[in-house]
Coordinates of C-alpha atoms and ligand atoms in Angstrom, one line a residue:
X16 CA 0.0 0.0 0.0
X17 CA 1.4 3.7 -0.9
X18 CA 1.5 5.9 2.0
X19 CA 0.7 9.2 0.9
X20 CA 2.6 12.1 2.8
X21 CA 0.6 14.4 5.0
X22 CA 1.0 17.8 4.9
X23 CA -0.6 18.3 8.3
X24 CA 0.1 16.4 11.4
X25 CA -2.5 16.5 14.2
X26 CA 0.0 14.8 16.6
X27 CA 2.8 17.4 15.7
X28 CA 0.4 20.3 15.7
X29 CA -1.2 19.1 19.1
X30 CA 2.9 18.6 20.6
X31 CA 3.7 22.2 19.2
X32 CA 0.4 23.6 21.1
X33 CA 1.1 21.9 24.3
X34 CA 5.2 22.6 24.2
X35 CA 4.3 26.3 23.2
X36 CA 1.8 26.4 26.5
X37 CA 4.3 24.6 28.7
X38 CA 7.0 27.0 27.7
X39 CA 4.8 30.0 28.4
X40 CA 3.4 28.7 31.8
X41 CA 7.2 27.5 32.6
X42 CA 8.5 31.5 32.0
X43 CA 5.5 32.6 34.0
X44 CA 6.1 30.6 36.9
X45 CA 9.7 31.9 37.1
X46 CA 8.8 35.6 36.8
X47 CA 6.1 35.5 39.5
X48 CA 8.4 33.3 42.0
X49 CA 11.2 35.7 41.1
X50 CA 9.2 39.0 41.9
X51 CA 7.6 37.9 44.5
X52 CA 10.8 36.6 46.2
X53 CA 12.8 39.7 45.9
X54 CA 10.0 41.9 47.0
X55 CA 9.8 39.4 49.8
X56 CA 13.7 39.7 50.5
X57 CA 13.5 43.9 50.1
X58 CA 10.3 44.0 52.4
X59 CA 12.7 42.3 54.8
X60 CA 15.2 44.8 54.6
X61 CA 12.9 47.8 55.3
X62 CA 11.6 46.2 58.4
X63 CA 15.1 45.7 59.8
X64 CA 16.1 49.2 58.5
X65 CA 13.3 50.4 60.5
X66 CA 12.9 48.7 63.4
X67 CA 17.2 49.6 64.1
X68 CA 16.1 52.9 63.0
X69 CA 13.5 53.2 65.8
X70 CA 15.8 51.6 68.4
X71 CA 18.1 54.5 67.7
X72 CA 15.5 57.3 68.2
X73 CA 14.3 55.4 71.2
X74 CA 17.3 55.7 73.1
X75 CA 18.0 59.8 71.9
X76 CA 17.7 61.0 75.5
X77 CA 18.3 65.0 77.0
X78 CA 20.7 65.1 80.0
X79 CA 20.8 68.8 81.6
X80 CA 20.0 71.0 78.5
X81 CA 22.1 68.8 76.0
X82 CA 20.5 66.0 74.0
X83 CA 22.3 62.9 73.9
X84 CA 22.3 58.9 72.3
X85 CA 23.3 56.1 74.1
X86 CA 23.8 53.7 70.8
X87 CA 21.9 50.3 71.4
X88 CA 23.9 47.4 70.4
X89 CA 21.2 45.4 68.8
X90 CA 20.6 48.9 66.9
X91 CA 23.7 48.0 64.2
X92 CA 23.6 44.1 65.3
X93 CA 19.9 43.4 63.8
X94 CA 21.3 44.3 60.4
X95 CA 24.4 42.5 60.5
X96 CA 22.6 39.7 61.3
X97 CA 20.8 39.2 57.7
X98 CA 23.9 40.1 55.4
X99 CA 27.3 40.8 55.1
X100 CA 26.8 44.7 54.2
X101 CA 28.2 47.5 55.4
X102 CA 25.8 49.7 57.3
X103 CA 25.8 53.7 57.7
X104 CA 23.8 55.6 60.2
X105 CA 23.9 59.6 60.8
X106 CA 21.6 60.9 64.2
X107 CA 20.7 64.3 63.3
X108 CA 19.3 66.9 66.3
X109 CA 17.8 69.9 64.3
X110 CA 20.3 70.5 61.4
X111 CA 23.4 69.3 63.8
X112 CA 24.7 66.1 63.2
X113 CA 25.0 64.6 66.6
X114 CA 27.2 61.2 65.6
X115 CA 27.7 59.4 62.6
X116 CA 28.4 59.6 59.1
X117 CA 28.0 63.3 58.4
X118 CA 28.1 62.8 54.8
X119 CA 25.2 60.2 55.0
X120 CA 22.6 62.9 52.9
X121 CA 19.1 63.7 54.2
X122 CA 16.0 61.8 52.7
X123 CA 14.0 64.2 50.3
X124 CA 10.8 64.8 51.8
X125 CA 8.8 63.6 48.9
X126 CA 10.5 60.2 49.5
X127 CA 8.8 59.0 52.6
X128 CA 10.7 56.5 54.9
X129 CA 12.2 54.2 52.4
X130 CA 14.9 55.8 49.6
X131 CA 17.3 54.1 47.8
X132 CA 20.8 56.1 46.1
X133 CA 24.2 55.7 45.4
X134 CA 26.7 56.2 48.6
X135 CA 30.5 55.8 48.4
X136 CA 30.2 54.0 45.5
X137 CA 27.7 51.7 46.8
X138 CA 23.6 51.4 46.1
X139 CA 22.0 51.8 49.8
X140 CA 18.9 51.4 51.1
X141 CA 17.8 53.9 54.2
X142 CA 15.3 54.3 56.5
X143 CA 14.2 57.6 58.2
X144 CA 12.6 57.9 61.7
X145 CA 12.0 61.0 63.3
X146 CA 11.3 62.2 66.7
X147 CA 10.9 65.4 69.0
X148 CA 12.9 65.5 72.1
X149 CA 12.7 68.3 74.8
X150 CA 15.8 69.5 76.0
X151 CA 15.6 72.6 78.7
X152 CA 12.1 74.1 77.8
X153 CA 12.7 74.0 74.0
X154 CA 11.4 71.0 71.3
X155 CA 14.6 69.9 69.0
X156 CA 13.4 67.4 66.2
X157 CA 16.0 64.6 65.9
X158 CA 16.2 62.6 62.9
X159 CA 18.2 59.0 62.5
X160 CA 18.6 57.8 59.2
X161 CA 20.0 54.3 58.8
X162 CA 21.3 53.1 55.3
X163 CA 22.6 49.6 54.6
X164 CA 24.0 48.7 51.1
X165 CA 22.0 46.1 49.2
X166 CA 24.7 43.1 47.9
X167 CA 23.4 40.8 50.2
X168 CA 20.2 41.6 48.8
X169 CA 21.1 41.3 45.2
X170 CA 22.9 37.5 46.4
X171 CA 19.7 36.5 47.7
X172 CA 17.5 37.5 44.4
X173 CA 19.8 36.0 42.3
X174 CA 19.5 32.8 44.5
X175 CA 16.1 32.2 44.1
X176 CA 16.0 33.4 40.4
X177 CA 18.4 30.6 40.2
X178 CA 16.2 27.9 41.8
X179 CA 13.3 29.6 39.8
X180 CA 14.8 28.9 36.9
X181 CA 16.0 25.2 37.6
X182 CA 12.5 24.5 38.6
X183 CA 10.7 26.1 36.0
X184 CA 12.9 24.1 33.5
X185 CA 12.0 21.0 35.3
X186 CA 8.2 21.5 35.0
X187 CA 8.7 22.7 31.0
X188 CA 10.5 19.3 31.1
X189 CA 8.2 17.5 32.3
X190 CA 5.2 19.2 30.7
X191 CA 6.5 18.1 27.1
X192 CA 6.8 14.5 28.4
X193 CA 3.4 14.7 29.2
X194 CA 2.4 16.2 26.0
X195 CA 3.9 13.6 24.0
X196 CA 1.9 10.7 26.1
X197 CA -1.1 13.1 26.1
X198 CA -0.6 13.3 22.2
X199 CA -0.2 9.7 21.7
X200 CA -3.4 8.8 23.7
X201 CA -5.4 11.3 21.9
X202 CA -4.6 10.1 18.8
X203 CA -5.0 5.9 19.9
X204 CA -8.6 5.4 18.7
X205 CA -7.4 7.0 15.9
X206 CA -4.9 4.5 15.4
X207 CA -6.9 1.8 16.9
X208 CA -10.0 2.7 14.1
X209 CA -6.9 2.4 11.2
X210 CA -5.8 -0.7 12.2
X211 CA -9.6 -2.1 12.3
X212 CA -10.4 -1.2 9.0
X213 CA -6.5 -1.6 7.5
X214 CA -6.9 -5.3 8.7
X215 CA -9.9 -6.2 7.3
X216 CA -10.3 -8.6 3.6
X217 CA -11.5 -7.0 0.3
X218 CA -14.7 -8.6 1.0
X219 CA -15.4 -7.5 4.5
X220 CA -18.0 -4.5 4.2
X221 CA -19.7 -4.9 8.0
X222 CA -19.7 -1.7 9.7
X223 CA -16.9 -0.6 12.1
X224 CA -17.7 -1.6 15.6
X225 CA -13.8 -0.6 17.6
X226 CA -14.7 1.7 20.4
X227 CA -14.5 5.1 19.0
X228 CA -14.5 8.9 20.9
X229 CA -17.8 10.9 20.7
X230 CA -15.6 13.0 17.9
X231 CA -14.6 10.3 15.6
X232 CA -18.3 8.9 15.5
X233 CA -19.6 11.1 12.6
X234 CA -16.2 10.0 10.8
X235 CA -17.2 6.1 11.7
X236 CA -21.0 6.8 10.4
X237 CA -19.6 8.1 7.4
X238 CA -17.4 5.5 7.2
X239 CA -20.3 3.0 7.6
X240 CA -23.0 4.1 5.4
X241 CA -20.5 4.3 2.3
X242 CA -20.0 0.5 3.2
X243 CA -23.5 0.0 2.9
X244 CA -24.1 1.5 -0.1
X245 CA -21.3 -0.5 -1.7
X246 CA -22.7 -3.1 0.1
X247 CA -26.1 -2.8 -1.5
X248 CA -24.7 -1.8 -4.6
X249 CA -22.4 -5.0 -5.4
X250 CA -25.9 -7.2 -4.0
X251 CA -27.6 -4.8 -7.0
X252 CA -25.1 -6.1 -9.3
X253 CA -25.2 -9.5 -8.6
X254 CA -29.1 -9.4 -9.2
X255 CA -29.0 -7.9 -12.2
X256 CA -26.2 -10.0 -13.7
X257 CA -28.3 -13.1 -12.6
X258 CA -31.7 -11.9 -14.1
X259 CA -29.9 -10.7 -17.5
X260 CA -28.7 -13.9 -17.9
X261 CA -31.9 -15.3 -17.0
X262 CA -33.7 -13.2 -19.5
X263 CA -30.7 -13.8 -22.2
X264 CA -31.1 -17.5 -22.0
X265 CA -34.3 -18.5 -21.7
X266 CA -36.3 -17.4 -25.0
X267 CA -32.4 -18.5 -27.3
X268 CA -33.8 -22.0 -24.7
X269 CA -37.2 -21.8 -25.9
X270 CA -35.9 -21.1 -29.5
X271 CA -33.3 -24.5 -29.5
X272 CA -36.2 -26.4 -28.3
X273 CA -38.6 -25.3 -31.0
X274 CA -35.8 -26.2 -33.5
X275 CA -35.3 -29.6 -31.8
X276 CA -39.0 -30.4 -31.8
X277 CA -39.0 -29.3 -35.9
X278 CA -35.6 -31.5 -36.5
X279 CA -37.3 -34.4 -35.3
X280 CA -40.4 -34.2 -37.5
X281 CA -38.8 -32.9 -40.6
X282 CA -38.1 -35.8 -42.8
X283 CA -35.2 -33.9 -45.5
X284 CA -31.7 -34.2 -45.0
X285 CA -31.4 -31.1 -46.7
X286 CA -33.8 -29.4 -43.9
X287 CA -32.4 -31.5 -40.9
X288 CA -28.9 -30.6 -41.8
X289 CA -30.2 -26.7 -42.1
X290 CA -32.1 -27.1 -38.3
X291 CA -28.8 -28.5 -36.8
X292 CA -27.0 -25.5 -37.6
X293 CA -29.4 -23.1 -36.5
X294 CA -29.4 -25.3 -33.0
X295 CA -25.7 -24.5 -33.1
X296 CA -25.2 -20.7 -33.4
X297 CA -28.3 -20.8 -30.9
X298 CA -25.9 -22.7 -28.5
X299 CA -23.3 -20.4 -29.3
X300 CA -24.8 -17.7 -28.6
X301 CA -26.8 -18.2 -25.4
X302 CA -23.1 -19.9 -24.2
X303 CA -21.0 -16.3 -25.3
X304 CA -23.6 -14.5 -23.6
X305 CA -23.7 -16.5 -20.8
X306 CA -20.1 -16.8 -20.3
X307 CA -20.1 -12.9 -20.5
X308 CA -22.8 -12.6 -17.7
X309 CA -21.1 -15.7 -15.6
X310 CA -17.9 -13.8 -15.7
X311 CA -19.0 -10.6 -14.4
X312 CA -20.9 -12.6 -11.6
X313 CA -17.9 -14.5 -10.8
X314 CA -15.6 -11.5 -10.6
X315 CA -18.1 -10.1 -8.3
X316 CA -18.8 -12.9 -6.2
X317 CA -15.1 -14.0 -6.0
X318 CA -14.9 -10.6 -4.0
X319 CA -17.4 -12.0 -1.3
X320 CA -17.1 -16.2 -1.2
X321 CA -19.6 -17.8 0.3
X322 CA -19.0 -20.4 2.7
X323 CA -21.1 -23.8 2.2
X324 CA -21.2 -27.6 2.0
X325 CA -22.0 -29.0 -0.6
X326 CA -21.1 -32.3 -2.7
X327 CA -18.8 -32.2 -5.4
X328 CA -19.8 -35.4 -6.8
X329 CA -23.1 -34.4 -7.1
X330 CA -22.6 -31.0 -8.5
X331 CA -20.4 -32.6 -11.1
X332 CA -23.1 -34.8 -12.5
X333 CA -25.9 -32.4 -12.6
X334 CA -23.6 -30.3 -14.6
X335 CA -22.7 -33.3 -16.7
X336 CA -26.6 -33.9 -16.9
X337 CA -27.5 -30.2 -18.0
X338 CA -24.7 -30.3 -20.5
X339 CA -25.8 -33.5 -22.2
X340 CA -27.8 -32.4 -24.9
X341 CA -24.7 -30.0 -26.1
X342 CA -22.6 -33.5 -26.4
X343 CA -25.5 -35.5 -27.9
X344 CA -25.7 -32.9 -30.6
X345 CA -22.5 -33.9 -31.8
X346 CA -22.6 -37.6 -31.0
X347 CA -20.5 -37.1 -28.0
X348 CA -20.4 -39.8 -25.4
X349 CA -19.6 -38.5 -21.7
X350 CA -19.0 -41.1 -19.2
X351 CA -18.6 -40.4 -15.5
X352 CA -15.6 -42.3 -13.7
X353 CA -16.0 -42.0 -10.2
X354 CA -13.7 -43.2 -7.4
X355 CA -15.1 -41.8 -4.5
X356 CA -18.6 -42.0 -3.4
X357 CA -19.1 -38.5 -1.7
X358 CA -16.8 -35.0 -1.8
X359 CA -18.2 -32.9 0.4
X360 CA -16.5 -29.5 0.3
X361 CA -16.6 -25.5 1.5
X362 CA -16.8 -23.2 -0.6
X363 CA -19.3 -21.5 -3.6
X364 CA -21.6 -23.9 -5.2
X365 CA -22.9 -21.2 -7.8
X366 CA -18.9 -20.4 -8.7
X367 CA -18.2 -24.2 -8.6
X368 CA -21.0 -25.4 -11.0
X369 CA -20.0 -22.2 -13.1
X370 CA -16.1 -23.6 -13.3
X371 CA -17.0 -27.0 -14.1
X372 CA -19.5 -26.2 -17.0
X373 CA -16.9 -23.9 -18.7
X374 CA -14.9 -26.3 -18.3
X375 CA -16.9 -29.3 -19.9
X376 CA -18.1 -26.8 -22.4
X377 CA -14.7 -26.7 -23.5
X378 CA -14.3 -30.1 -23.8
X379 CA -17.5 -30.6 -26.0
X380 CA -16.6 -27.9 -27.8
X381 CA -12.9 -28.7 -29.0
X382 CA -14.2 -32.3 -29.4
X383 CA -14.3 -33.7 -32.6
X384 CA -18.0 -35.3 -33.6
X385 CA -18.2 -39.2 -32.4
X386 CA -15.7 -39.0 -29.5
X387 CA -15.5 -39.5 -26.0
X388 CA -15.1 -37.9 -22.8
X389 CA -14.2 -39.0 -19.5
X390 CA -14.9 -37.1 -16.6
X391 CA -12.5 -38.5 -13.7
X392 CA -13.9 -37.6 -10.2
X393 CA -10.8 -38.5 -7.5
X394 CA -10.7 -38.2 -3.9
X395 CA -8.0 -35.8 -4.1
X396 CA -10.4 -33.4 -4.4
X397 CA -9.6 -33.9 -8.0
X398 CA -12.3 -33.5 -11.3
X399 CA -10.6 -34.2 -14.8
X400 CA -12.4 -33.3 -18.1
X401 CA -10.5 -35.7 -20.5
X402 CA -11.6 -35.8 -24.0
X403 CA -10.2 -36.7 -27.8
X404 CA -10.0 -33.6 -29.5
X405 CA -7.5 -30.8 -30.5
X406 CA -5.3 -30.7 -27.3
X407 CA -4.1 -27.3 -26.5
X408 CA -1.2 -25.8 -28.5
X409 CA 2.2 -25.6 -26.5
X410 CA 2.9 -21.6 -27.7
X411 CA -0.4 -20.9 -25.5
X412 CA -0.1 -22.1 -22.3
X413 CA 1.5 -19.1 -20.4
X414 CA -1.3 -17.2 -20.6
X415 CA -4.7 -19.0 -22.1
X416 CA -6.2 -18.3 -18.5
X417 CA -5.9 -14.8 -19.3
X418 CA -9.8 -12.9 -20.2
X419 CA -10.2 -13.0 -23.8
X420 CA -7.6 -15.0 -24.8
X421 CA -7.9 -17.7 -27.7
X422 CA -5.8 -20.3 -28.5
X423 CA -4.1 -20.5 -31.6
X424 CA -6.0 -23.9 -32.2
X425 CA -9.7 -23.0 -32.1
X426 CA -10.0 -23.0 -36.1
X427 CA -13.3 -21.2 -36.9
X428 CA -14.9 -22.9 -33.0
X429 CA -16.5 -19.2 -32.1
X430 CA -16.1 -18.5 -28.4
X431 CA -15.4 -15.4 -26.1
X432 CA -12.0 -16.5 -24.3
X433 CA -13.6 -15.9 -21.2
X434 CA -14.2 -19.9 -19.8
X435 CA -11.1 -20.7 -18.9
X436 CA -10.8 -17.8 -16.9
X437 CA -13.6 -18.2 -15.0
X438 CA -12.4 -21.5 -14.2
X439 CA -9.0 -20.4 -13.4
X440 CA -10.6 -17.3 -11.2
X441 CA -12.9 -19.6 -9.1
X442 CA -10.1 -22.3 -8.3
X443 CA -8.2 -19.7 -7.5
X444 CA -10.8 -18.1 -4.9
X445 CA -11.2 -21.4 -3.4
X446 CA -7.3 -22.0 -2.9
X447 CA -7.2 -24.8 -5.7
X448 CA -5.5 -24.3 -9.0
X449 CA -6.5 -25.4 -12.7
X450 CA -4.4 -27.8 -14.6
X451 CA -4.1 -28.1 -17.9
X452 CA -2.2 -31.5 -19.6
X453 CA -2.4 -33.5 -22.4
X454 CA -4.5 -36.5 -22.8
X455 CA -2.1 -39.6 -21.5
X456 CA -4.2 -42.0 -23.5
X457 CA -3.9 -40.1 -27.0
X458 CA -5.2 -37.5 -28.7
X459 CA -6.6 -34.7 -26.3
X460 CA -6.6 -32.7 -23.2
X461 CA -6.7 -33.1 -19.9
X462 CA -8.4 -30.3 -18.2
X463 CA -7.9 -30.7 -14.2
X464 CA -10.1 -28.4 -11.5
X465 CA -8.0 -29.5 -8.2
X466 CA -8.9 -28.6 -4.5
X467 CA -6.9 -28.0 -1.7
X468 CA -7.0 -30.6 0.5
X469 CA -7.9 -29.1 4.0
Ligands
ADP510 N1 -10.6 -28.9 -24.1 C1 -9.8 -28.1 -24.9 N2 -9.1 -28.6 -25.9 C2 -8.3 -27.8 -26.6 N3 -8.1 -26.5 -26.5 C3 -8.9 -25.9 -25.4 C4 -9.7 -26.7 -24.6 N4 -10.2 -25.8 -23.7 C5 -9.8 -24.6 -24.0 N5 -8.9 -24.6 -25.0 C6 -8.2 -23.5 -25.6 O1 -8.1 -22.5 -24.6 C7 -8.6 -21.3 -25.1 C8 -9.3 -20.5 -24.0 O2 -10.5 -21.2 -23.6 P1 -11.7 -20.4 -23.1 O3 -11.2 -19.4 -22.1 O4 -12.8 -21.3 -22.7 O5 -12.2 -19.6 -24.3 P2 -13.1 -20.0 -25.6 O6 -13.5 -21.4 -25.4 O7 -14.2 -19.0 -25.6 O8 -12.2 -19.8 -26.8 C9 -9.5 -21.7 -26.2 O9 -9.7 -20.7 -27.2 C10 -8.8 -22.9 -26.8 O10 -7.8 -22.5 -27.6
MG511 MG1 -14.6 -21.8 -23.5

């Protein structure tokens, strides 16, 4: 079978989707992890900032008229604590810097408690806190700004950024091994619905019963009606074939047997001789046609064998009997040799009784007048036509089973080349073979329809 190349793949399409949305969920994850860990980290850092900034106005104390700062330990400690970074810290009373780092610059005003800029080189991150202290009847306003640079900071960002990244890959990687099995279990019934129909003979037309998804079901019913209509439509055939050969061959039958009856009271040779030759082309004719009409039927029917038991035997001598008359026209003898009593076998009578009359029809037909012919029924399954005429010549062996194909021996013996085909075709369906030898006991053929044995 050719395998055409698809343009479109559903399962690369339905990868490419689920890879793209992975990929896209994977970098989403890692942004919102990212920003929501650094805020977490910064957030930190104010609270500390603040809370060492309060301890430090907390302790701003006035001592007789002067306004003093006992620095708390746990003030500078707290800070230390979370990072290695360098911390700065400037107490301000009024416009006075009372201790610290004078250069450490005032927050703008618009900036509220929190400011970040560039100090000695270094991005810092303050905190403001101011308070009012009395000192001898007056109100000073104190201010304590403490700053801490932000490297541990950044470390800690670019640590979980890090892990965020390694475990948004991993879920990306496992996403896309999903996809593929998600992929490949979509598209089983598919698959499994191929394989049903792939597997099935020339002949099988039942509908498609493999469990199919809800989507593929309009596919399936699709699927099935065409069968039936074929289905119906080879049935059509086969009754038509059968009722134009009915209608071909029964008024050339009822013509031969008005001839007969005339032969038979006609008294003149001259008459008689006239009436057997019109019998003749009658027979011709209503066999062409027939063979014509039986080979289209077989062709069709070797499509769709039927399966019955029936008796060879028996089949073989009713087409003997129904071929008599033919013989008996030209003083043919046909004698029945049989050496089993019974051979019951499977297959198609209607194909059967049409292989064994083309064959005999053969036999009569390249017989000269006044011979004999043997019909040899063995237990092999074996059923030989054996007669004393022509024999077939060498040169057309290879392919006389071929449709429409004489042999160089048939002299002006009109035919179709059709009956050995048929014959060949229904052996064939039936796992048998057609042999086709000389006469061992003279002049002749030796016409062979064999079975398998089973
Ligand atoms: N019994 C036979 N003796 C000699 N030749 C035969 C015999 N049967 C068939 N043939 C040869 O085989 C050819 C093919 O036979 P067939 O297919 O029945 O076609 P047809 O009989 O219409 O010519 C015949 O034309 C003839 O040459
Ligand atoms: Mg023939």
């Amino acid at each position: 079978m050719k395998r055409r190349s698809y343009r479109t793949s559903i399962r690369r399409r339905l990868l490419l989707q689920l890879f793209t949305m992975a990929a896209l969920l994977s970098l989403a994850f890692f942004l919102v992890v990212r920003a929501v860990a650094e805020r977490a980290a910064a957030d930190t850092q104010d609270n500390i900032l603040l809370a060492s900034a309060t301890s430090i106005a907390d302790a701003i104390y006035s001592e007789q008229g002067a306004v003093a700062v006992d620095l708390p330990y746990s003030a500078l400690s707290m800070l230390g604590s979370i990072s290695e970074d360098r911390v700065f810290y400037r107490v301000l009373i009024g416009e006075e810097t009372l201790t610290g780092y004078d250069d450490l610059p005032l927050p703008s005003p618009a900036q509220g408690e929190f400011e970040t800029f560039m100090f000695r080189g270094e991005e810092v991150r303050s905190a403001t806190v101011t308070r009012t202290v009395s000192s001898g009847g007056s109100k000073e306003r104190a201010t304590v700004i403490v700053a801490q640079t932000r490297l541990g900071l950044a470390a800690i960002s670019q640590r979980i950024s890090g892990m965020a990244a390694v475990v948004g890959f991993g879920f990306l990687l496992v996403a896309t091994a999903l996809s593929l099995v998600a992929a490949q279990s979509a598209l089983a019934p598919l698959n499994r619905m191929t394989q049903s129909v792939a597997r099935r003979g020339p002949d099988d037309l039942r509908p498609v019963d493999t469990q199919t998804p809800s989507e593929l079901v309009p596919l399936v019913d699709a699927l099935n009606s065409f069968m039936a209509r074929l289905k119906a439509s080879l049935t059509q055939s086969e009754e038509f074939i059968a009722e134009a050969a009915h209608r071909v061959r029964t008024p050339l039958a009822t013509v031969r047997a008005q001839a007969q009856m005339t032969l038979r009271r006609s008294e003149k040779p001259e008459n008689k001789a006239s009436l057997r030759a019109m019998i003749r082309a009658v027979d011709e004719s209503s066999r062409s046609a027939g063979q014509l009409l039986d080979h289209a039927m077989v062709s069709l029917r070797t499509d769709q064998l039927q399966d019955e038991v029936f008796d060879l035997v028996e089949l073989t001598q009713d087409t003997v009997a129904h071929l008599r008359p033919t013989a008996d026209l030209k003083d043919i003898a046909i004698s029945v040799e049989l050496y089993v009593e019974t051979l019951p076998i499977r297959g198609d009578e209607i194909l059967m009784q049409n292989a064994l009359r083309n064959v005999l029809d053969n036999a009569i037909k390249y017989s000269p007048e006044d011979s004999d012919i043997t019909v040899r029924i063995t237990e092999e399954p074996r059923i030989s036509f054996v007669d004393q005429g022509r024999g077939f010549s060498a040169d057309d062996l290879g392919d006389i089973t071929k449709r429409f194909s004489r042999g160089a021996n048939v002299g002006d013996i009109v035919g179709s080349g059709l009956g050995l085909t048929i014959a060949d075709e229904v052996m064939r369906a039936h796992g048998g073979t057609l042999e086709i030898a000389p006469n061992e006991e003279g002049r002749g053929s030796c016409v062979s329809l064999v079975y398998p044995r089973d």
